Amino acid sequence: MNQILDAVRAGRTSLLPLLIKRLTLPERRALLPELTALRKEVREWDWARRREHGGVASALLVAGAGCHTGAAAAAAWIGSRDLAEGGAARGSSRWAGLLAVLGDREPAWLGDVAHRLAARAVTVEDNYPLIRELIGLADCPVPTTDGFVHAWAEDMAFGGYPRSSRHLLSVALREDPRAAEMVPLLFQTAEPAATLNWYVDPQAPDHWPSALTALVREGIVERRVLVDGCVARLLRGGRPGGLKFYQVLLQRLDLTPAELREHTADWIAMTADAPSVLAGQAQQVLAGLSEAGELPAERLAEMSAGVLFRPEKKLVRAQLVLLGKALRRDREARHVLLPAVAGAFGHEDTALQERALGLIGKHLRPGDEELRTELGFQAELLSPVHRRAAAELLGAGGVDFADEQPYEEILPPAPVRRRMPDQARTLSETVELVAALSRSAAPTVTEFESALDGLVRHAHHDRTALASALRPALADRWWATGDRQAEAGQIHGLELVAAAVLGCVRAYDLRPGSVPQSAGYHQNCVHSMLGAVVADRLREAAHHAVSGTLPFLLATPSWDTGSLEPRELVERLAAYGRLGVRPAPVDFAQALLRVRRDPAAAEAARALGTREGERLAAWLTTAGEPPELLRRVREPDLSLRGHWWDRDWETMRRIVIETAERPVFQSEFPQSFHGLGRPRTGNGHRCYWVPDDAAYGAVLPEDRETQVAWLLPEVTVCAALDGRGAGARLSRLAELGGPAGPAVHLAVATGLGARHPEDRLAAVDALLVLAARGELDTALLGQDVAELLRLGTVKPNRLADAARTIAATGAYATTWAVLDGALPALLAGGAGAARGAGELLAVAADCVERSGAGGPGPEGLAAVASRAGSSRLVTQARRLRAALAAAEPGAVALVS
């Protein structure tokens, strides 16, 4: 047995089959512990032994495979990544050694090993040549795992394992004795084999559809196997690119009328649920069956129920044409088909609603009272203008729409602010929360502030007890191990305060003025300045947690948004006075920025008779007024030479908002707050920081105008370039306090045109929050949208998507009020041909029809509506003009 180990250590793989075959099965099993120990040793070799490693790993692979007597253990050894990737020889020599040591086993055992290797998804493709040979020796059924099927397909296409007379895919398939078994498996894998779609030219030698069709002609594979396999795979669905092979193969097979008819139910299912292109092809197949009289009216109605529910206008339009042809061929089928036509009444495109209504009007007969009643109930899904036309068409047998209730705007409820917990957390609750937040990436304002205040309170009451409870809860933190104290700048978040309590941070670093408050932060980045405030506040809290001088924090919010009620702050300052405690500068400054500005509370603040009381009174009246904002259009500067990723931003024409300087920050606030009061020039600086919204947004919770003005460049990038994620922050900022002025409205208008749907949806949420609170100025928002459309920052098609989402919540009047001010930018001067302008007009017309709004309409509407033609832009302009006219007393709505 030492000879075998010596051969393995020498990497002499060719000697192993002969040596191992001399051993009995018990002797082979006895050798396994030493082989396993050697394998472990080889794993730990460093890079210096890389040349030796390859030969030994190859020999270990062969020796271990020959010595394992159990199929599961042998498969695990052969399929191990460390032996395969550790340098084992690739190609035929690798498999020759393995086959030599395995060839004398029982066929059933070999088949078991082959199937177990095929079940190892990670390594099946690497081991495919060995699996193939083992299956041949065992004469067993082929494995059906996805990995094995994919490896077989690649072998057929590219010859991963050399075989004689192999030059073309068709030749390889014809020579493979198991092709009849393997081909059906191509249609059963979760994902199609990658090689199936690599050659799209039918004349290419490795074009799978052509090669499989040739197998059918030669009788190697049954035609039915391919037809049924393709149809079943298409029914399962998937990515359009992954379905391409099966579609092309069906086209190459050129199904007979009988085969098409046999799969009628499958085509119907595809028209309802398949991707658009595949659904269109299935629709064409069914249209051909209908033309040939092979599709009964009941099956056509079943098909229509799925197609007319789809959003694709092309498919719905084609289905209405198909229904119209069927009605002309068989007028008696109207009792089955007309209710199916009414399925288009709920489509968002009113032009399709009108077409369906016209089709019904064309084929109804005077005696169809029962049918009229049935259609009347479905007509409730029509838009208001078409409901009136349906009432006239369906007559007494239909539903009466004349007594409709007056329109009532429906807005989602405004977000409800939640109070912070009234009672301070107990020691155990505080420790549990701090331990949880130390492992949390994004704590909420409530969690962060509750934990911070709890640490300060309990450190003041009994720091020793707090430290005893914190130590085991935070024992796994890096700063809690060893004897060396960490620097304050190395520990972030609440952990800094906890580390100070435990004595794990240098007390010298926590003294006021010992560390520059703005250290480590970029002065031109707003998020860096917010981060400086948060870091300075935590450092101050850590200092007072060590000294135990503060009984509680002044800046702990009253609400989960970070806002602080003024009377609560007055009460806390009064308690400080009774206890003889001086407020901490950073804590008091943060409290001022959080307090809700209520002049009525100023008198109570002055009555405290302290300097802090006077500052609070001044802040509640004059000093706390938000900074002035200056809005302007920044023209592109083509002379700028920025980085390549900023060049488009620097040369883009856009709206910027500048904030004025606030001298009170420089004179009365700690140094870390000075950056918040500096003017922002709107020079186009882009920030790539992804901030912690909970902590940073709570620095100025009562000044959302300033925060949104700082956020505007990121929102603009989301609309004009390829930015992402700013919409979510905009949605959260909209829920904060303070005025909702021009910055908030401009940012919402910009967000409505964001490139990515999730950012548009977040801007919609922000708009609805403002509307529900009564803070939305629709005229101002409409003007902003119009200006952004003129600049090209907002695209009409994206705005149409956002407007449709707003209207779908029930806010039709609000949506129209915004679009009324925005549409002139598209309609005036012939600019209405912009992509999506027709869609935007369609949303506007729908809002007017549902809300009953009237008026002359936006400037330029009459000119566009008077144009010749039937484009979507012109059609929807006429519809909007008619809807506006219908709302005026005595007017008649005519939709052409």
Short mmCIF file of N, CA and C in Angstrom, two decimals, residues 130-269:
data_model
loop_
_atom_site.label_atom_id
_atom_site.label_comp_id
_atom_site.label_asym_id
_atom_site.label_seq_id
_atom_site.Cartn_x
_atom_site.Cartn_y
_atom_site.Cartn_z
N LEU A 130 -16.69 11.88 -18.38
CA LEU A 130 -16.62 10.68 -17.55
C LEU A 130 -18.01 10.08 -17.35
N ILE A 131 -19.01 10.94 -17.10
CA ILE A 131 -20.38 10.45 -16.90
C ILE A 131 -20.86 9.73 -18.14
N ARG A 132 -20.57 10.29 -19.29
CA ARG A 132 -21.01 9.68 -20.54
C ARG A 132 -20.42 8.28 -20.71
N GLU A 133 -19.13 8.14 -20.42
CA GLU A 133 -18.48 6.84 -20.57
C GLU A 133 -19.00 5.84 -19.54
N LEU A 134 -19.23 6.30 -18.32
CA LEU A 134 -19.76 5.41 -17.29
C LEU A 134 -21.15 4.90 -17.66
N ILE A 135 -21.97 5.76 -18.24
CA ILE A 135 -23.30 5.34 -18.67
C ILE A 135 -23.19 4.27 -19.76
N GLY A 136 -22.22 4.45 -20.66
CA GLY A 136 -22.01 3.44 -21.69
C GLY A 136 -21.58 2.11 -21.12
N LEU A 137 -20.70 2.13 -20.12
CA LEU A 137 -20.25 0.88 -19.50
C LEU A 137 -21.37 0.21 -18.72
N ALA A 138 -22.21 1.03 -18.07
CA ALA A 138 -23.29 0.47 -17.26
C ALA A 138 -24.51 0.12 -18.10
N ASP A 139 -24.58 0.67 -19.30
CA ASP A 139 -25.76 0.46 -20.17
C ASP A 139 -27.05 0.77 -19.40
N CYS A 140 -27.06 1.94 -18.78
CA CYS A 140 -28.22 2.37 -17.98
C CYS A 140 -28.87 3.57 -18.63
N PRO A 141 -30.08 3.96 -18.21
CA PRO A 141 -30.72 5.16 -18.76
C PRO A 141 -29.88 6.40 -18.50
N VAL A 142 -30.00 7.39 -19.37
CA VAL A 142 -29.22 8.62 -19.21
C VAL A 142 -29.79 9.45 -18.06
N PRO A 143 -28.94 10.20 -17.37
CA PRO A 143 -29.46 11.12 -16.34
C PRO A 143 -30.32 12.20 -16.97
N THR A 144 -31.24 12.71 -16.20
CA THR A 144 -32.17 13.73 -16.72
C THR A 144 -31.96 15.07 -16.04
N THR A 145 -30.87 15.27 -15.33
CA THR A 145 -30.64 16.55 -14.65
C THR A 145 -30.38 17.65 -15.68
N ASP A 146 -30.69 18.88 -15.29
CA ASP A 146 -30.49 20.01 -16.20
C ASP A 146 -29.02 20.15 -16.60
N GLY A 147 -28.12 19.99 -15.63
CA GLY A 147 -26.70 20.14 -15.94
C GLY A 147 -26.22 19.13 -16.96
N PHE A 148 -26.66 17.89 -16.84
CA PHE A 148 -26.22 16.87 -17.80
C PHE A 148 -26.78 17.16 -19.19
N VAL A 149 -28.03 17.57 -19.27
CA VAL A 149 -28.63 17.88 -20.56
C VAL A 149 -27.90 19.04 -21.22
N HIS A 150 -27.58 20.07 -20.43
CA HIS A 150 -26.86 21.22 -20.98
C HIS A 150 -25.48 20.81 -21.45
N ALA A 151 -24.80 19.96 -20.67
CA ALA A 151 -23.47 19.50 -21.08
C ALA A 151 -23.55 18.66 -22.36
N TRP A 152 -24.58 17.84 -22.47
CA TRP A 152 -24.75 17.03 -23.70
C TRP A 152 -24.96 17.94 -24.91
N ALA A 153 -25.79 18.97 -24.74
CA ALA A 153 -26.04 19.88 -25.86
C ALA A 153 -24.77 20.60 -26.28
N GLU A 154 -23.95 21.00 -25.31
CA GLU A 154 -22.69 21.66 -25.66
C GLU A 154 -21.73 20.68 -26.34
N ASP A 155 -21.72 19.45 -25.88
CA ASP A 155 -20.86 18.44 -26.49
C ASP A 155 -21.26 18.18 -27.94
N MET A 156 -22.58 18.13 -28.20
CA MET A 156 -23.05 17.91 -29.56
C MET A 156 -22.67 19.08 -30.47
N ALA A 157 -22.75 20.30 -29.92
CA ALA A 157 -22.51 21.47 -30.76
C ALA A 157 -21.04 21.76 -30.98
N PHE A 158 -20.21 21.53 -29.94
CA PHE A 158 -18.82 21.98 -30.03
C PHE A 158 -17.80 20.88 -29.81
N GLY A 159 -18.24 19.64 -29.55
CA GLY A 159 -17.29 18.55 -29.43
C GLY A 159 -16.40 18.65 -28.22
N GLY A 160 -17.01 18.87 -27.03
CA GLY A 160 -16.23 18.94 -25.80
C GLY A 160 -15.44 17.68 -25.55
N TYR A 161 -15.91 16.55 -26.08
CA TYR A 161 -15.18 15.26 -25.90
C TYR A 161 -14.99 14.66 -27.28
N PRO A 162 -13.78 14.60 -27.82
CA PRO A 162 -13.56 14.23 -29.23
C PRO A 162 -14.15 12.88 -29.58
N ARG A 163 -14.78 12.84 -30.72
CA ARG A 163 -15.31 11.60 -31.26
C ARG A 163 -14.99 11.56 -32.75
N SER A 164 -15.03 10.38 -33.33
CA SER A 164 -14.68 10.23 -34.75
C SER A 164 -15.76 10.82 -35.64
N SER A 165 -15.35 11.33 -36.78
CA SER A 165 -16.27 11.81 -37.82
C SER A 165 -17.18 12.92 -37.28
N ARG A 166 -16.65 13.75 -36.39
CA ARG A 166 -17.49 14.80 -35.83
C ARG A 166 -17.06 16.14 -36.41
N HIS A 167 -17.89 16.73 -37.26
CA HIS A 167 -17.60 18.05 -37.79
C HIS A 167 -18.81 18.96 -37.70
N LEU A 168 -20.00 18.40 -37.80
CA LEU A 168 -21.22 19.21 -37.80
C LEU A 168 -22.17 18.72 -36.71
N LEU A 169 -23.04 19.63 -36.29
CA LEU A 169 -24.03 19.28 -35.28
C LEU A 169 -24.93 18.15 -35.78
N SER A 170 -25.38 18.26 -37.01
CA SER A 170 -26.28 17.23 -37.54
C SER A 170 -25.59 15.87 -37.57
N VAL A 171 -24.28 15.85 -37.90
CA VAL A 171 -23.55 14.59 -37.92
C VAL A 171 -23.41 14.04 -36.50
N ALA A 172 -23.11 14.93 -35.55
CA ALA A 172 -22.94 14.48 -34.17
C ALA A 172 -24.24 13.90 -33.62
N LEU A 173 -25.35 14.54 -33.90
CA LEU A 173 -26.64 14.03 -33.42
C LEU A 173 -26.97 12.69 -34.07
N ARG A 174 -26.68 12.58 -35.36
CA ARG A 174 -27.00 11.35 -36.08
C ARG A 174 -26.15 10.18 -35.56
N GLU A 175 -24.90 10.45 -35.17
CA GLU A 175 -24.01 9.39 -34.70
C GLU A 175 -24.23 9.04 -33.23
N ASP A 176 -24.86 9.92 -32.48
CA ASP A 176 -25.04 9.66 -31.05
C ASP A 176 -26.13 8.61 -30.85
N PRO A 177 -25.81 7.47 -30.25
CA PRO A 177 -26.83 6.42 -30.10
C PRO A 177 -27.92 6.79 -29.10
N ARG A 178 -27.68 7.80 -28.28
CA ARG A 178 -28.68 8.18 -27.27
C ARG A 178 -29.40 9.48 -27.63
N ALA A 179 -29.30 9.91 -28.87
CA ALA A 179 -29.95 11.16 -29.27
C ALA A 179 -31.46 11.09 -29.07
N ALA A 180 -32.06 9.93 -29.37
CA ALA A 180 -33.51 9.81 -29.20
C ALA A 180 -33.93 9.96 -27.75
N GLU A 181 -33.04 9.59 -26.80
CA GLU A 181 -33.34 9.77 -25.39
C GLU A 181 -33.09 11.21 -24.95
N MET A 182 -32.06 11.84 -25.48
CA MET A 182 -31.64 13.16 -25.00
C MET A 182 -32.46 14.30 -25.57
N VAL A 183 -32.88 14.20 -26.82
CA VAL A 183 -33.59 15.32 -27.45
C VAL A 183 -34.86 15.71 -26.67
N PRO A 184 -35.70 14.77 -26.23
CA PRO A 184 -36.88 15.19 -25.46
C PRO A 184 -36.54 15.95 -24.18
N LEU A 185 -35.35 15.67 -23.61
CA LEU A 185 -34.97 16.35 -22.37
C LEU A 185 -34.64 17.81 -22.59
N LEU A 186 -34.34 18.19 -23.84
CA LEU A 186 -34.07 19.60 -24.12
C LEU A 186 -35.27 20.49 -23.81
N PHE A 187 -36.45 19.91 -23.77
CA PHE A 187 -37.67 20.69 -23.54
C PHE A 187 -38.14 20.63 -22.09
N GLN A 188 -37.35 19.97 -21.23
CA GLN A 188 -37.78 19.77 -19.85
C GLN A 188 -36.92 20.50 -18.83
N THR A 189 -35.81 21.09 -19.25
CA THR A 189 -34.94 21.77 -18.30
C THR A 189 -35.58 23.08 -17.86
N ALA A 190 -35.18 23.54 -16.66
CA ALA A 190 -35.74 24.79 -16.13
C ALA A 190 -35.40 25.97 -17.03
N GLU A 191 -34.16 26.00 -17.52
CA GLU A 191 -33.71 27.02 -18.47
C GLU A 191 -33.18 26.31 -19.70
N PRO A 192 -33.37 26.89 -20.87
CA PRO A 192 -32.86 26.23 -22.08
C PRO A 192 -31.33 26.20 -22.08
N ALA A 193 -30.77 25.17 -22.69
CA ALA A 193 -29.32 25.09 -22.81
C ALA A 193 -28.81 26.29 -23.60
N ALA A 194 -27.69 26.86 -23.15
CA ALA A 194 -27.19 28.09 -23.76
C ALA A 194 -26.88 27.91 -25.24
N THR A 195 -26.43 26.73 -25.63
CA THR A 195 -26.01 26.53 -27.03
C THR A 195 -27.19 26.56 -28.00
N LEU A 196 -28.40 26.39 -27.52
CA LEU A 196 -29.55 26.31 -28.42
C LEU A 196 -29.78 27.61 -29.17
N ASN A 197 -29.40 28.73 -28.59
CA ASN A 197 -29.68 30.03 -29.20
C ASN A 197 -28.44 30.70 -29.76
N TRP A 198 -27.33 30.01 -29.82
CA TRP A 198 -26.09 30.66 -30.23
C TRP A 198 -26.00 30.88 -31.74
N TYR A 199 -26.65 30.06 -32.53
CA TYR A 199 -26.59 30.23 -33.99
C TYR A 199 -28.01 30.46 -34.50
N VAL A 200 -28.24 31.66 -35.03
CA VAL A 200 -29.58 32.02 -35.47
C VAL A 200 -29.76 31.90 -36.97
N ASP A 201 -28.68 31.68 -37.68
CA ASP A 201 -28.76 31.54 -39.14
C ASP A 201 -29.10 30.09 -39.48
N PRO A 202 -30.23 29.84 -40.15
CA PRO A 202 -30.61 28.45 -40.49
C PRO A 202 -29.58 27.74 -41.34
N GLN A 203 -28.73 28.49 -42.04
CA GLN A 203 -27.71 27.86 -42.87
C GLN A 203 -26.45 27.52 -42.10
N ALA A 204 -26.35 27.95 -40.83
CA ALA A 204 -25.16 27.67 -40.04
C ALA A 204 -25.09 26.18 -39.72
N PRO A 205 -23.88 25.62 -39.67
CA PRO A 205 -23.77 24.17 -39.43
C PRO A 205 -24.20 23.75 -38.03
N ASP A 206 -24.25 24.70 -37.11
CA ASP A 206 -24.63 24.36 -35.74
C ASP A 206 -25.96 24.99 -35.36
N HIS A 207 -26.87 25.10 -36.33
CA HIS A 207 -28.20 25.64 -36.07
C HIS A 207 -29.10 24.53 -35.56
N TRP A 208 -29.46 24.58 -34.30
CA TRP A 208 -30.19 23.49 -33.67
C TRP A 208 -31.55 23.21 -34.32
N PRO A 209 -32.40 24.21 -34.58
CA PRO A 209 -33.69 23.89 -35.20
C PRO A 209 -33.55 23.12 -36.51
N SER A 210 -32.56 23.52 -37.34
CA SER A 210 -32.37 22.81 -38.60
C SER A 210 -31.91 21.37 -38.37
N ALA A 211 -30.97 21.20 -37.41
CA ALA A 211 -30.46 19.85 -37.15
C ALA A 211 -31.55 18.94 -36.58
N LEU A 212 -32.38 19.46 -35.68
CA LEU A 212 -33.45 18.64 -35.10
C LEU A 212 -34.51 18.30 -36.14
N THR A 213 -34.80 19.25 -37.02
CA THR A 213 -35.75 18.97 -38.09
C THR A 213 -35.24 17.86 -39.00
N ALA A 214 -33.92 17.84 -39.23
CA ALA A 214 -33.32 16.77 -40.05
C ALA A 214 -33.47 15.42 -39.35
N LEU A 215 -33.35 15.39 -38.03
CA LEU A 215 -33.54 14.14 -37.30
C LEU A 215 -34.95 13.60 -37.48
N VAL A 216 -35.93 14.50 -37.55
CA VAL A 216 -37.32 14.08 -37.77
C VAL A 216 -37.47 13.47 -39.15
N ARG A 217 -36.88 14.13 -40.14
CA ARG A 217 -36.99 13.60 -41.50
C ARG A 217 -36.35 12.23 -41.63
N GLU A 218 -35.27 11.98 -40.88
CA GLU A 218 -34.57 10.70 -40.97
C GLU A 218 -35.16 9.66 -40.04
N GLY A 219 -36.19 10.01 -39.28
CA GLY A 219 -36.84 9.03 -38.41
C GLY A 219 -36.12 8.74 -37.12
N ILE A 220 -35.10 9.52 -36.77
CA ILE A 220 -34.36 9.28 -35.52
C ILE A 220 -35.17 9.78 -34.32
N VAL A 221 -35.85 10.89 -34.49
CA VAL A 221 -36.68 11.48 -33.43
C VAL A 221 -38.09 11.63 -33.98
N GLU A 222 -39.07 11.34 -33.16
CA GLU A 222 -40.46 11.49 -33.59
C GLU A 222 -40.84 12.96 -33.69
N ARG A 223 -41.58 13.28 -34.73
CA ARG A 223 -42.01 14.66 -34.94
C ARG A 223 -42.87 15.15 -33.76
N ARG A 224 -43.71 14.27 -33.26
CA ARG A 224 -44.61 14.66 -32.17
C ARG A 224 -43.83 15.08 -30.92
N VAL A 225 -42.67 14.44 -30.70
CA VAL A 225 -41.85 14.79 -29.54
C VAL A 225 -41.43 16.25 -29.61
N LEU A 226 -41.00 16.69 -30.79
CA LEU A 226 -40.56 18.08 -30.94
C LEU A 226 -41.74 19.05 -30.85
N VAL A 227 -42.84 18.72 -31.51
CA VAL A 227 -43.99 19.63 -31.51
C VAL A 227 -44.54 19.78 -30.10
N ASP A 228 -44.81 18.66 -29.44
CA ASP A 228 -45.37 18.73 -28.08
C ASP A 228 -44.37 19.36 -27.11
N GLY A 229 -43.08 19.07 -27.30
CA GLY A 229 -42.07 19.65 -26.41
C GLY A 229 -41.99 21.16 -26.55
N CYS A 230 -42.02 21.65 -27.78
CA CYS A 230 -41.98 23.11 -27.99
C CYS A 230 -43.20 23.79 -27.40
N VAL A 231 -44.36 23.25 -27.66
CA VAL A 231 -45.59 23.87 -27.17
C VAL A 231 -45.61 23.88 -25.65
N ALA A 232 -45.22 22.76 -25.04
CA ALA A 232 -45.20 22.69 -23.58
C ALA A 232 -44.20 23.68 -22.99
N ARG A 233 -43.06 23.81 -23.64
CA ARG A 233 -42.04 24.74 -23.11
C ARG A 233 -42.47 26.18 -23.26
N LEU A 234 -43.14 26.50 -24.36
CA LEU A 234 -43.65 27.86 -24.54
C LEU A 234 -44.75 28.18 -23.53
N LEU A 235 -45.54 27.18 -23.19
CA LEU A 235 -46.59 27.40 -22.20
C LEU A 235 -46.01 27.71 -20.83
N ARG A 236 -44.84 27.14 -20.52
CA ARG A 236 -44.22 27.40 -19.22
C ARG A 236 -43.76 28.84 -19.10
N GLY A 237 -43.50 29.49 -20.22
CA GLY A 237 -43.09 30.88 -20.19
C GLY A 237 -41.62 31.04 -19.85
N GLY A 238 -41.21 32.29 -19.66
CA GLY A 238 -39.82 32.61 -19.36
C GLY A 238 -39.40 33.87 -20.08
N ARG A 239 -38.12 34.14 -20.06
CA ARG A 239 -37.61 35.33 -20.75
C ARG A 239 -37.78 35.16 -22.25
N PRO A 240 -38.13 36.25 -22.96
CA PRO A 240 -38.33 36.13 -24.42
C PRO A 240 -37.13 35.52 -25.13
N GLY A 241 -35.90 35.90 -24.72
CA GLY A 241 -34.72 35.34 -25.37
C GLY A 241 -34.60 33.85 -25.16
N GLY A 242 -35.03 33.36 -24.00
CA GLY A 242 -34.96 31.95 -23.73
C GLY A 242 -35.98 31.12 -24.48
N LEU A 243 -37.03 31.77 -24.99
CA LEU A 243 -38.09 31.06 -25.72
C LEU A 243 -37.86 31.07 -27.23
N LYS A 244 -36.85 31.82 -27.67
CA LYS A 244 -36.65 32.01 -29.10
C LYS A 244 -36.42 30.69 -29.82
N PHE A 245 -35.61 29.80 -29.24
CA PHE A 245 -35.29 28.53 -29.89
C PHE A 245 -36.56 27.72 -30.17
N TYR A 246 -37.45 27.65 -29.20
CA TYR A 246 -38.65 26.84 -29.35
C TYR A 246 -39.59 27.44 -30.41
N GLN A 247 -39.63 28.77 -30.48
CA GLN A 247 -40.45 29.42 -31.51
C GLN A 247 -39.88 29.12 -32.90
N VAL A 248 -38.58 29.24 -33.05
CA VAL A 248 -37.96 29.01 -34.36
C VAL A 248 -38.13 27.55 -34.77
N LEU A 249 -37.99 26.63 -33.81
CA LEU A 249 -38.14 25.22 -34.14
C LEU A 249 -39.56 24.92 -34.63
N LEU A 250 -40.55 25.52 -34.01
CA LEU A 250 -41.93 25.33 -34.49
C LEU A 250 -42.10 25.85 -35.91
N GLN A 251 -41.46 26.99 -36.19
CA GLN A 251 -41.55 27.51 -37.55
C GLN A 251 -40.89 26.57 -38.55
N ARG A 252 -39.75 25.99 -38.19
CA ARG A 252 -39.06 25.07 -39.08
C ARG A 252 -39.86 23.79 -39.29
N LEU A 253 -40.60 23.37 -38.27
CA LEU A 253 -41.42 22.16 -38.41
C LEU A 253 -42.64 22.39 -39.28
N ASP A 254 -43.06 23.67 -39.43
CA ASP A 254 -44.19 24.02 -40.30
C ASP A 254 -45.41 23.13 -39.99
N LEU A 255 -46.04 23.40 -38.85
CA LEU A 255 -47.12 22.54 -38.35
C LEU A 255 -48.26 22.43 -39.36
N THR A 256 -48.80 21.25 -39.43
CA THR A 256 -49.94 21.00 -40.30
C THR A 256 -51.22 21.55 -39.67
N PRO A 257 -52.28 21.76 -40.45
CA PRO A 257 -53.55 22.22 -39.86
C PRO A 257 -54.03 21.31 -38.73
N ALA A 258 -53.85 20.01 -38.87
CA ALA A 258 -54.29 19.11 -37.80
C ALA A 258 -53.49 19.35 -36.52
N GLU A 259 -52.16 19.56 -36.65
CA GLU A 259 -51.35 19.82 -35.47
C GLU A 259 -51.71 21.16 -34.83
N LEU A 260 -51.99 22.15 -35.66
CA LEU A 260 -52.41 23.45 -35.12
C LEU A 260 -53.72 23.31 -34.37
N ARG A 261 -54.63 22.59 -34.94
CA ARG A 261 -55.96 22.41 -34.33
C ARG A 261 -55.87 21.61 -33.03
N GLU A 262 -54.97 20.65 -33.00
CA GLU A 262 -54.83 19.81 -31.81
C GLU A 262 -54.39 20.62 -30.59
N HIS A 263 -53.64 21.70 -30.82
CA HIS A 263 -53.11 22.51 -29.72
C HIS A 263 -53.88 23.82 -29.55
N THR A 264 -55.13 23.83 -29.91
CA THR A 264 -55.94 25.05 -29.80
C THR A 264 -55.93 25.61 -28.39
N ALA A 265 -56.14 24.75 -27.40
CA ALA A 265 -56.16 25.22 -26.01
C ALA A 265 -54.82 25.83 -25.60
N ASP A 266 -53.73 25.30 -26.14
CA ASP A 266 -52.42 25.84 -25.80
C ASP A 266 -52.22 27.23 -26.40
N TRP A 267 -52.65 27.40 -27.67
CA TRP A 267 -52.52 28.73 -28.28
C TRP A 267 -53.35 29.75 -27.50
N ILE A 268 -54.53 29.35 -27.06
CA ILE A 268 -55.38 30.27 -26.30
C ILE A 268 -54.70 30.68 -25.00
N ALA A 269 -54.08 29.72 -24.33
CA ALA A 269 -53.38 30.04 -23.09
C ALA A 269 -52.21 30.98 -23.34
#
